[in-house]
XYZ file of N, CA and C in Angstrom:
759
model
N 177.412 166.943 39.547
C 177.911 165.768 38.841
C 176.482 165.187 38.002
N 176.680 165.105 36.657
C 175.644 164.703 35.764
C 175.200 163.236 36.154
N 174.002 162.869 35.787
C 173.327 161.640 36.172
C 174.342 160.391 35.627
N 174.708 160.603 34.222
C 175.564 159.473 33.761
C 176.953 159.441 34.297
N 177.465 160.610 34.672
C 178.726 160.823 35.402
C 178.821 159.926 36.718
N 177.516 160.098 37.350
C 177.444 159.584 38.752
C 177.438 158.224 38.552
N 176.585 157.668 37.573
C 176.559 156.321 37.377
C 177.968 155.629 36.951
N 178.730 156.320 36.384
C 179.942 155.860 35.813
C 180.890 155.750 37.012
N 180.723 156.856 37.875
C 181.489 156.903 39.162
C 181.081 155.670 39.901
N 179.904 155.319 40.140
C 179.460 154.156 40.920
C 179.997 152.839 40.225
N 179.954 152.712 39.022
C 180.482 151.483 38.460
C 182.026 151.389 38.607
N 182.563 152.498 38.595
C 184.095 152.414 38.768
C 184.517 152.039 40.126
N 183.662 152.412 41.008
C 183.916 151.986 42.477
C 183.731 150.546 42.547
N 182.601 149.985 41.897
C 182.263 148.666 41.904
C 183.403 147.682 41.451
N 184.137 148.265 40.367
C 185.215 147.598 39.818
C 186.471 147.588 40.644
N 186.565 148.706 41.497
C 187.773 148.810 42.327
C 187.575 147.915 43.606
N 186.280 147.801 44.143
C 185.963 147.172 45.319
C 185.307 145.933 45.287
N 184.777 145.545 44.205
C 184.044 144.380 43.959
C 182.540 144.463 44.279
N 182.093 145.632 44.982
C 180.867 145.702 45.351
C 180.552 147.387 45.589
N 179.406 147.693 45.750
C 179.079 149.150 46.337
C 177.938 148.850 47.285
N 177.826 149.910 48.126
C 176.879 149.941 49.281
C 175.936 151.213 49.070
N 174.669 151.044 49.164
C 173.784 152.150 49.086
C 174.233 153.150 49.999
N 174.202 152.758 51.398
C 174.627 153.783 52.298
C 175.848 154.592 52.257
N 176.867 153.755 51.724
C 178.129 154.638 51.455
C 178.038 155.609 50.449
N 177.274 155.143 49.268
C 177.180 156.023 48.009
C 176.269 157.203 48.475
N 175.255 157.048 49.151
C 174.622 158.108 49.463
C 175.271 159.155 50.461
N 176.005 158.732 51.326
C 176.967 159.563 52.196
C 177.831 160.096 51.335
N 178.597 159.433 50.496
C 179.774 159.873 49.996
C 179.344 161.074 48.865
N 178.313 160.762 48.125
C 177.963 161.590 47.010
C 176.655 162.645 47.541
N 176.336 162.533 48.787
C 175.394 163.467 49.153
C 173.893 163.482 48.396
N 173.576 162.099 48.127
C 172.464 162.031 47.365
C 171.568 161.068 48.013
N 170.135 161.069 47.856
C 169.239 160.101 48.720
C 169.571 158.807 48.294
N 169.112 157.632 49.038
C 169.277 156.388 48.925
C 168.038 155.965 47.814
N 167.122 156.696 47.697
C 166.118 156.322 46.523
C 166.776 156.482 45.251
N 167.440 157.639 44.992
C 168.267 157.922 43.745
C 169.269 156.984 43.484
N 170.001 156.737 44.617
C 171.050 155.567 44.547
C 170.455 154.264 43.964
N 169.287 153.992 44.497
C 168.740 152.644 44.268
C 168.291 152.687 42.592
N 167.797 153.945 42.233
C 167.402 154.023 40.836
C 168.702 153.842 39.910
N 169.788 154.362 40.462
C 171.010 154.308 39.729
C 171.563 152.885 39.615
N 171.477 152.082 40.653
C 171.830 150.746 40.721
C 170.844 149.877 39.696
N 169.721 150.099 39.937
C 168.557 149.496 38.971
C 168.978 149.821 37.549
N 169.305 151.006 37.056
C 169.665 151.260 35.817
C 170.822 150.496 35.355
N 171.795 150.598 36.285
C 173.080 149.773 35.806
C 172.819 148.252 35.739
N 171.981 147.728 36.619
C 171.552 146.272 36.596
C 170.864 145.870 35.232
N 170.004 146.881 34.757
C 169.305 146.625 33.571
C 170.254 146.639 32.286
N 171.381 147.273 32.502
C 172.284 147.357 31.196
C 173.364 146.152 31.471
N 173.028 145.383 32.516
C 174.056 144.197 32.795
C 175.343 144.625 33.456
N 175.516 145.905 33.854
C 176.734 146.266 34.498
C 176.910 145.867 35.991
N 175.976 145.685 36.563
C 175.781 145.445 37.965
C 174.770 144.319 38.465
N 175.015 143.768 39.474
C 174.021 142.857 39.988
C 173.350 143.347 41.368
N 172.185 143.592 41.352
C 171.631 144.340 42.607
C 171.458 143.190 43.726
N 171.981 143.527 44.904
C 171.697 142.883 46.156
C 171.128 143.609 47.299
N 170.725 143.027 48.413
C 170.134 143.716 49.534
C 171.257 144.700 49.978
N 171.085 146.013 49.890
C 171.790 147.022 50.494
C 172.875 147.651 49.531
N 172.923 147.048 48.302
C 173.985 147.451 47.405
C 173.952 146.775 45.862
N 175.086 146.516 45.429
C 175.119 145.853 44.108
C 176.683 145.146 44.014
N 176.776 144.226 43.351
C 177.843 143.454 43.076
C 178.205 143.408 41.410
N 179.603 143.124 41.079
C 179.763 143.035 39.769
C 178.966 141.662 39.332
N 178.770 141.527 38.110
C 178.017 140.303 37.698
C 178.954 139.149 37.797
N 180.255 139.409 37.661
C 181.299 138.264 37.715
C 181.099 137.673 38.985
N 180.421 138.197 40.007
C 180.490 137.579 41.485
C 179.347 136.501 41.538
N 178.937 135.990 40.448
C 177.798 134.950 40.271
C 178.244 133.590 40.970
N 177.293 132.603 41.228
C 177.647 131.491 41.872
C 178.736 130.547 41.274
N 178.804 130.638 39.686
C 179.835 129.843 39.232
C 180.964 130.530 38.693
N 181.077 131.866 39.050
C 182.341 132.587 38.844
C 183.527 132.124 39.775
N 184.789 132.077 38.876
C 185.827 131.461 39.689
C 187.144 132.179 39.088
N 187.333 133.439 39.821
C 188.445 134.415 39.410
C 189.564 133.639 39.704
N 190.733 134.140 38.857
C 192.081 133.509 39.114
C 192.652 134.020 40.407
N 193.704 133.688 40.906
C 194.519 134.298 41.995
C 194.957 135.700 41.867
N 195.335 135.902 40.512
C 195.774 137.281 40.250
C 194.763 138.232 40.185
N 193.554 137.763 39.743
C 192.538 138.707 39.768
C 191.953 138.857 41.160
N 191.776 138.043 41.982
C 191.610 138.065 43.522
C 192.556 138.912 44.403
N 193.783 138.940 43.886
C 194.852 139.610 44.691
C 194.639 141.078 44.551
N 194.029 141.543 43.467
C 193.845 142.927 43.415
C 192.550 143.432 44.048
N 191.755 142.631 44.608
C 190.559 143.114 45.391
C 190.855 143.062 46.797
N 190.391 144.072 47.555
C 190.357 144.199 48.863
C 191.710 143.958 49.390
N 192.736 144.331 49.088
C 194.086 144.122 49.591
C 194.347 144.625 50.872
N 193.792 145.677 51.323
C 194.085 146.454 52.489
C 193.316 145.613 53.695
N 192.002 145.034 53.280
C 191.281 144.395 54.341
C 191.880 142.976 54.480
N 192.544 142.383 53.647
C 193.250 141.201 53.646
C 194.458 141.235 54.521
N 195.201 142.255 54.456
C 196.370 142.517 55.263
C 195.975 142.632 56.872
N 194.762 143.338 56.933
C 194.289 143.403 58.299
C 193.750 142.110 58.851
N 193.159 141.377 57.978
C 192.577 140.015 58.488
C 193.739 139.110 58.922
N 194.735 139.151 57.752
C 196.191 138.280 58.183
C 196.752 138.799 59.424
N 196.772 140.093 59.710
C 197.514 140.375 61.097
C 196.712 139.911 62.113
N 195.410 140.010 62.225
C 194.530 139.529 63.248
C 194.635 138.006 63.202
N 194.707 137.377 62.298
C 194.692 135.756 62.266
C 195.873 135.060 62.918
N 197.084 135.735 62.729
C 198.234 135.097 63.381
C 198.243 135.270 64.798
N 197.357 136.198 65.441
C 197.379 136.409 66.748
C 196.693 135.192 67.522
N 196.168 134.299 66.706
C 195.735 133.064 67.217
C 196.453 131.703 67.077
N 197.616 132.056 66.770
C 198.600 130.995 66.243
C 199.638 131.120 67.511
N 200.103 129.854 67.944
C 201.183 129.789 68.982
C 202.294 128.930 68.477
N 203.412 129.178 68.826
C 204.748 128.319 68.557
C 204.393 126.904 68.793
N 204.935 126.135 67.848
C 204.759 124.655 68.019
C 203.401 123.981 67.383
N 202.576 124.873 66.875
C 201.437 124.271 66.436
C 201.317 123.949 65.080
N 200.353 123.100 64.590
C 200.183 122.741 63.128
C 199.193 123.747 62.608
N 199.418 124.508 61.495
C 198.531 125.327 60.935
C 198.178 124.900 59.735
N 196.795 124.818 59.326
C 196.441 124.302 57.936
C 195.878 125.425 57.199
N 196.283 125.700 55.915
C 196.025 126.733 55.212
C 195.566 126.369 53.843
N 194.251 126.739 53.447
C 193.891 126.474 51.956
C 194.280 127.592 51.014
N 193.956 127.276 49.930
C 194.447 128.235 48.858
C 193.612 129.464 48.886
N 194.204 130.479 48.502
C 193.690 131.941 48.290
C 194.456 133.049 48.674
N 193.979 134.087 48.466
C 194.763 135.358 48.467
C 194.952 135.766 49.934
N 193.747 135.515 50.733
C 193.729 135.986 52.093
C 194.651 134.948 52.976
N 194.661 133.832 52.630
C 195.440 132.743 53.491
C 197.049 132.990 52.799
N 197.105 133.340 51.648
C 198.521 133.723 51.246
C 198.989 134.833 52.106
N 198.377 135.915 52.368
C 198.771 136.973 53.228
C 198.964 136.483 54.743
N 198.203 135.572 55.268
C 198.473 134.918 56.499
C 199.856 134.062 56.481
N 200.135 133.428 55.516
C 201.224 132.753 55.318
C 202.390 133.671 55.529
N 202.452 134.803 54.790
C 203.343 135.753 54.943
C 203.633 136.334 56.296
N 202.396 136.537 56.983
C 202.492 137.130 58.249
C 202.994 135.948 59.338
N 202.646 134.693 59.066
C 203.342 133.817 59.908
C 204.719 133.757 59.922
N 205.613 134.310 59.109
C 206.963 134.222 59.036
C 207.607 134.745 60.314
N 206.878 135.452 61.170
C 207.481 135.937 62.585
C 207.618 134.870 63.453
N 207.098 133.775 63.183
C 207.204 132.398 63.979
C 208.319 131.693 63.707
N 208.831 130.711 64.549
C 210.183 129.877 64.403
C 209.822 128.531 64.344
N 208.662 128.168 64.940
C 208.434 126.629 65.076
C 206.941 126.247 64.838
N 206.731 125.979 63.554
C 205.440 125.775 63.010
C 205.622 124.607 62.000
N 204.289 123.755 61.996
C 204.242 122.837 61.003
C 203.041 123.483 60.140
N 203.387 123.575 58.870
C 202.386 124.157 57.942
C 201.943 123.062 57.086
N 200.664 122.786 57.034
C 200.015 121.943 56.115
C 199.067 122.615 55.123
N 199.191 122.560 53.730
C 198.476 123.302 52.872
C 198.417 122.452 51.603
N 197.373 122.755 50.752
C 197.272 122.459 49.441
C 197.593 123.422 48.380
N 198.220 124.583 48.766
C 198.392 125.571 47.900
C 199.865 125.714 47.586
N 200.257 125.655 46.386
C 201.717 125.631 45.954
C 202.378 127.015 46.174
N 201.628 128.009 46.030
C 202.340 129.341 46.296
C 202.799 129.603 47.679
N 201.644 129.136 48.551
C 201.992 129.287 49.961
C 203.350 128.301 50.461
N 203.272 127.022 49.821
C 204.469 126.208 50.200
C 205.771 126.936 49.642
N 205.717 127.509 48.420
C 206.996 128.320 47.912
C 207.246 129.629 48.948
N 206.130 130.301 49.259
C 206.350 131.454 49.997
C 207.057 131.083 51.450
N 206.810 129.862 52.006
C 207.293 129.455 53.261
C 208.713 128.616 53.082
N 209.120 128.407 52.026
C 210.117 127.495 51.545
C 211.489 127.967 52.309
N 211.612 129.250 52.618
C 212.811 129.852 53.145
C 212.685 129.854 54.637
N 211.743 129.392 55.248
C 211.517 129.298 56.690
C 212.099 128.157 57.395
N 212.133 128.158 58.757
C 212.398 126.963 59.469
C 211.173 125.970 59.694
N 209.991 126.370 59.006
C 208.909 125.610 59.298
C 209.038 124.206 58.567
N 208.296 123.243 59.118
C 207.936 121.923 58.355
C 206.797 122.104 57.550
N 207.023 122.300 56.324
C 205.991 122.534 55.267
C 205.643 121.313 54.495
N 204.263 120.913 54.761
C 203.846 119.729 54.187
C 202.593 120.020 53.219
N 202.703 119.527 51.895
C 201.957 119.541 50.825
C 201.005 118.300 50.757
N 199.682 118.558 50.551
C 198.716 117.469 50.485
C 198.968 116.437 49.371
N 199.663 116.910 48.263
C 199.470 116.191 47.145
C 198.273 116.213 46.452
N 198.093 115.760 45.160
C 196.791 115.800 44.360
C 197.048 116.283 42.957
N 196.023 116.627 42.506
C 195.949 117.128 41.053
C 195.923 118.732 41.013
N 196.751 119.281 40.297
C 196.994 120.829 40.166
C 195.663 121.351 39.631
N 194.983 122.370 40.320
C 193.999 123.014 39.776
C 194.577 124.424 39.415
N 194.875 124.630 38.146
C 195.649 125.883 37.674
C 195.327 127.239 38.195
N 193.849 127.305 38.245
C 193.302 128.702 38.373
C 193.652 128.964 39.810
N 193.685 128.274 40.726
C 194.033 128.646 42.239
C 195.335 128.245 42.489
N 196.160 127.531 41.757
C 197.498 127.015 42.178
C 197.253 126.068 43.220
N 196.298 125.280 43.395
C 196.128 124.345 44.591
C 195.900 122.891 44.104
N 196.256 122.030 45.193
C 196.089 120.589 44.901
C 194.807 120.154 45.239
N 194.094 119.369 44.507
C 192.786 118.987 44.752
C 192.633 117.425 44.344
N 191.423 116.881 44.743
C 191.240 115.301 44.311
C 191.310 114.385 45.323
N 191.134 113.012 45.038
C 191.036 112.073 46.042
C 192.390 111.961 46.938
N 193.555 112.087 46.266
C 194.825 112.072 46.858
C 195.000 113.086 48.036
N 194.485 114.292 47.704
C 194.659 115.376 48.626
C 193.593 114.993 49.852
N 192.415 114.597 49.555
C 191.417 114.369 50.712
C 191.956 112.982 51.502
N 192.525 112.157 50.799
C 193.076 111.009 51.674
C 194.254 111.369 52.564
N 195.065 112.197 52.251
C 196.099 112.708 53.084
C 195.505 113.464 54.269
N 194.601 114.236 53.862
C 194.038 115.051 55.124
C 193.133 114.364 56.172
N 192.652 113.176 55.641
C 192.004 112.275 56.621
C 192.880 111.655 57.654
N 194.236 111.496 57.283
C 195.191 111.166 58.374
C 195.847 112.243 58.959
N 195.512 113.433 58.878
C 196.235 114.634 59.508
C 195.282 115.176 60.421
N 195.997 115.846 61.523
C 195.422 116.541 62.468
C 196.082 117.953 62.747
N 195.366 118.945 62.687
C 195.825 120.143 62.613
C 195.144 121.061 63.833
N 196.043 121.879 64.415
C 195.494 122.728 65.705
C 194.535 123.788 65.088
N 194.790 124.500 63.894
C 194.019 125.630 63.579
C 193.872 125.486 62.012
N 192.689 125.801 61.339
C 192.608 125.948 59.978
C 192.199 127.432 59.687
N 192.775 128.013 58.683
C 192.445 129.255 58.194
C 191.806 129.028 56.950
N 190.551 129.236 56.702
C 189.771 128.752 55.617
C 189.237 130.115 54.883
N 189.724 130.282 53.598
C 188.993 131.349 52.748
C 187.883 130.607 51.904
N 186.808 131.455 51.857
C 185.623 131.145 51.092
C 185.217 132.192 50.127
N 184.417 131.844 49.079
C 183.731 132.643 48.224
C 182.465 133.104 48.616
N 181.775 132.365 49.314
C 180.567 132.671 49.836
C 180.309 132.173 51.230
N 179.453 133.035 52.054
C 179.205 132.601 53.504
C 177.794 133.140 53.657
N 177.002 132.222 53.640
C 175.436 132.434 53.982
C 175.005 131.507 55.101
N 174.429 132.028 56.109
C 174.035 131.360 57.287
C 173.088 130.400 57.050
N 172.225 130.430 55.986
C 171.282 129.375 55.696
C 171.993 128.284 54.861
N 172.718 128.612 53.917
C 173.504 127.727 53.017
C 174.621 127.135 53.411
N 175.607 127.978 53.968
C 176.704 127.539 54.673
C 177.788 128.206 53.969
N 179.070 127.635 53.944
C 180.161 128.338 53.275
C 180.317 127.456 51.870
N 180.632 128.296 50.925
C 180.764 127.750 49.456
C 181.794 128.326 48.826
N 182.082 127.580 47.675
C 183.103 127.960 46.678
C 182.787 127.483 45.370
N 183.453 128.132 44.257
C 182.879 127.822 42.893
C 183.380 126.482 42.404
N 184.310 125.708 42.949
C 184.801 124.547 42.321
C 184.427 123.427 43.273
N 183.883 122.456 42.772
C 183.364 121.156 43.557
C 184.635 120.524 44.197
N 185.647 120.201 43.455
C 186.906 119.543 43.888
C 187.513 120.299 44.952
N 187.546 121.694 44.856
C 188.011 122.487 45.922
C 187.194 122.376 47.102
N 185.980 122.202 46.943
C 184.957 122.218 48.078
C 185.244 120.987 48.856
N 185.464 119.856 48.224
C 185.715 118.596 48.922
C 187.075 118.694 49.694
N 187.954 119.173 49.224
C 189.157 119.386 49.886
C 189.059 120.351 51.114
N 188.470 121.279 50.874
C 188.135 122.174 52.157
C 187.271 121.412 53.201
N 186.423 120.648 52.818
C 185.595 120.003 53.691
C 186.429 118.905 54.719
N 187.536 118.277 53.750
C 188.351 117.386 54.656
C 189.256 118.290 55.512
N 189.629 119.489 55.177
C 190.375 120.261 55.873
C 189.708 120.651 57.233
N 188.303 121.015 57.220
C 187.501 121.294 58.396
C 187.522 120.002 59.261
N 187.155 118.776 58.669
C 187.314 117.702 59.567
C 188.718 117.369 60.301
N 189.688 117.792 59.661
C 190.964 117.534 60.235
C 191.511 118.429 61.213
N 190.538 119.474 61.652
C 191.265 120.537 62.368
C 190.352 120.868 63.647
N 191.261 121.105 64.614
C 190.558 121.237 65.969
C 189.732 122.620 65.941
N 190.332 123.704 65.459
C 189.715 125.125 65.375
C 189.601 125.497 64.014
N 188.570 125.941 63.565
C 188.200 126.420 62.198
C 188.126 127.804 62.241
N 188.715 128.621 61.588
C 188.624 130.083 61.316
C 188.396 130.401 60.096
N 187.239 131.053 59.669
C 186.828 131.502 58.436
C 187.511 132.969 58.265
N 188.285 133.083 57.203
C 188.921 134.424 56.942
C 188.559 134.886 55.639
N 187.851 136.063 55.533
C 187.243 136.446 54.261
C 186.789 138.083 54.401
N 186.780 138.690 53.542
C 186.387 140.118 53.539
C 184.714 140.335 53.454
N 184.199 141.223 53.934
C 182.789 141.321 54.096
C 181.901 141.078 52.889
N 182.534 141.293 51.672
C 181.821 141.201 50.363
C 181.295 139.697 50.325
N 181.962 138.606 51.059
C 181.594 137.318 50.742
C 180.425 137.009 51.580
N 179.773 137.770 52.438
C 178.795 137.345 53.326
C 177.427 137.601 52.479
N 176.357 136.729 53.002
C 175.128 136.873 52.255
C 175.308 136.546 50.702
N 176.159 135.572 50.535
C 176.420 135.367 49.023
C 176.690 133.789 49.044
N 176.187 133.196 47.845
C 176.308 131.790 47.671
C 177.024 131.561 46.452
N 178.070 130.733 46.575
C 178.844 130.170 45.478
C 178.282 128.931 45.117
N 178.935 128.205 44.069
C 178.267 127.122 43.493
C 178.273 125.767 44.246
N 179.388 125.607 45.092
C 179.584 124.188 45.710
C 179.715 124.640 47.226
N 178.932 123.783 48.041
C 178.904 123.976 49.556
C 180.201 123.203 50.151
N 180.721 123.878 51.131
C 181.867 123.160 51.803
C 181.309 122.574 53.045
N 180.830 123.445 54.018
C 180.313 122.869 55.282
C 179.113 124.002 55.747
N 178.313 123.442 56.742
C 177.358 124.420 57.316
C 178.155 125.451 58.137
N 177.388 126.552 58.239
C 178.083 127.748 59.008
C 178.356 127.414 60.306
N 177.562 126.410 61.060
C 177.813 125.828 62.411
C 179.112 125.154 62.572
N 179.816 124.837 61.597
C 181.105 124.107 61.525
C 182.238 124.988 61.878
N 181.874 126.241 61.748
C 183.013 127.274 61.886
C 182.994 127.746 63.427
N 184.127 127.947 63.943
C 184.262 128.313 65.250
C 184.429 129.969 65.448
N 184.955 130.399 64.394
C 185.631 131.727 64.464
C 185.571 132.471 62.993
N 185.077 133.645 62.889
C 185.312 134.337 61.597
C 186.097 135.692 61.925
N 186.936 136.037 61.040
C 187.619 137.067 61.049
C 187.489 137.828 59.799
N 186.768 139.041 59.773
C 186.568 139.904 58.676
C 186.521 141.285 58.880
N 186.286 142.095 57.869
C 186.545 143.487 58.011
C 185.179 144.369 58.625
N 185.398 145.474 59.036
C 184.304 146.306 59.831
C 183.348 146.653 58.774
N 183.243 146.336 57.675
C 182.056 146.688 56.858
C 180.937 145.568 56.804
N 181.226 144.542 57.631
C 180.217 143.573 57.807
C 178.986 144.203 58.503
N 177.812 143.993 58.055
C 176.627 144.566 58.716
C 176.366 143.998 60.109
N 176.023 144.704 60.979
C 175.728 144.630 62.268
C 174.895 143.229 62.570
N 173.685 143.128 61.670
C 172.955 142.078 61.933
C 173.374 140.649 61.389
N 174.411 140.662 60.598
C 175.238 139.271 60.247
C 176.057 139.050 61.574
N 176.787 139.867 61.931
C 177.617 139.720 63.107
C 176.922 139.072 64.370
N 175.727 139.732 64.496
C 174.867 139.262 65.692
C 174.425 137.903 65.435
N 174.104 137.655 64.249
C 173.481 136.400 63.740
C 174.388 135.259 64.026
N 175.743 135.457 63.497
C 176.789 134.510 63.794
C 177.178 134.364 65.248
N 177.210 135.353 65.880
C 177.332 135.066 67.371
C 176.280 134.330 68.232
N 175.030 134.681 67.658
C 173.991 133.793 68.236
C 174.133 132.308 67.852
N 174.987 131.965 66.812
C 175.200 130.454 66.555
C 176.475 130.207 67.142
N 176.992 130.770 68.215
C 178.260 130.536 68.861
C 179.404 130.797 68.146
N 179.482 131.436 67.038
C 180.535 131.775 66.237
C 181.134 133.013 66.570
N 182.598 133.024 67.106
C 183.103 134.160 67.494
C 183.507 134.936 66.257
N 183.346 136.424 66.412
C 183.442 137.170 65.207
C 184.531 138.247 65.625
N 185.583 138.375 64.750
C 186.543 139.381 65.004
C 186.562 140.341 63.739
N 186.335 141.772 64.031
C 186.180 142.766 62.947
C 187.380 143.426 62.926
N 188.096 143.765 61.708
C 189.361 144.553 61.664
C 189.234 145.743 60.641
């Protein structure tokens, strides 16, 4: 494979998966990590990738990037399905389950259909529509429509959540950094997410491994506000151990 062909291959993988890892590229291409680093640096210089520790991300993964649900749905779909399957094992009949907006939580909503007696509280219109044919009690928070995420935000949503109590919250995030905390691109969304955390007995963050060591624009809560994280097996071992040291349970799928 020629140098330019290799770099185009790396870029194609980044567009498919949202990121590339030096270790994976070195193994799959049979090339030294030093060479892969030079390739990533070259692609960063062209503005095609953003170098991070251990790999690279697409430039659109910056702190203010706010992709639509349709764009998110195409990324890491297999990981999201595995995360959803694991998430519903922590739900019991008769519980109140709080779901924020997002493609991972949408996968969880679909997986919850095997239950019969749940109360679902959400600010996501698409999740409410997905569960409209079930026997669940489905409660929408109300609020102003944020079209990009098809979610309800603003003071009305926050006020409703202050009067609610959920057994478990499944919270999707755009960034999970142990120093900064959990983050999302939109300030109004972050405020609603924060109210969800306060309203829930158990808080479970559900996100693929690309969201870790990443900071988005607006903080939701500190990492220590989370009880449990469900993510995929590409999560670096040191990150998993660091979370466990903070008494955060970690499930890898």
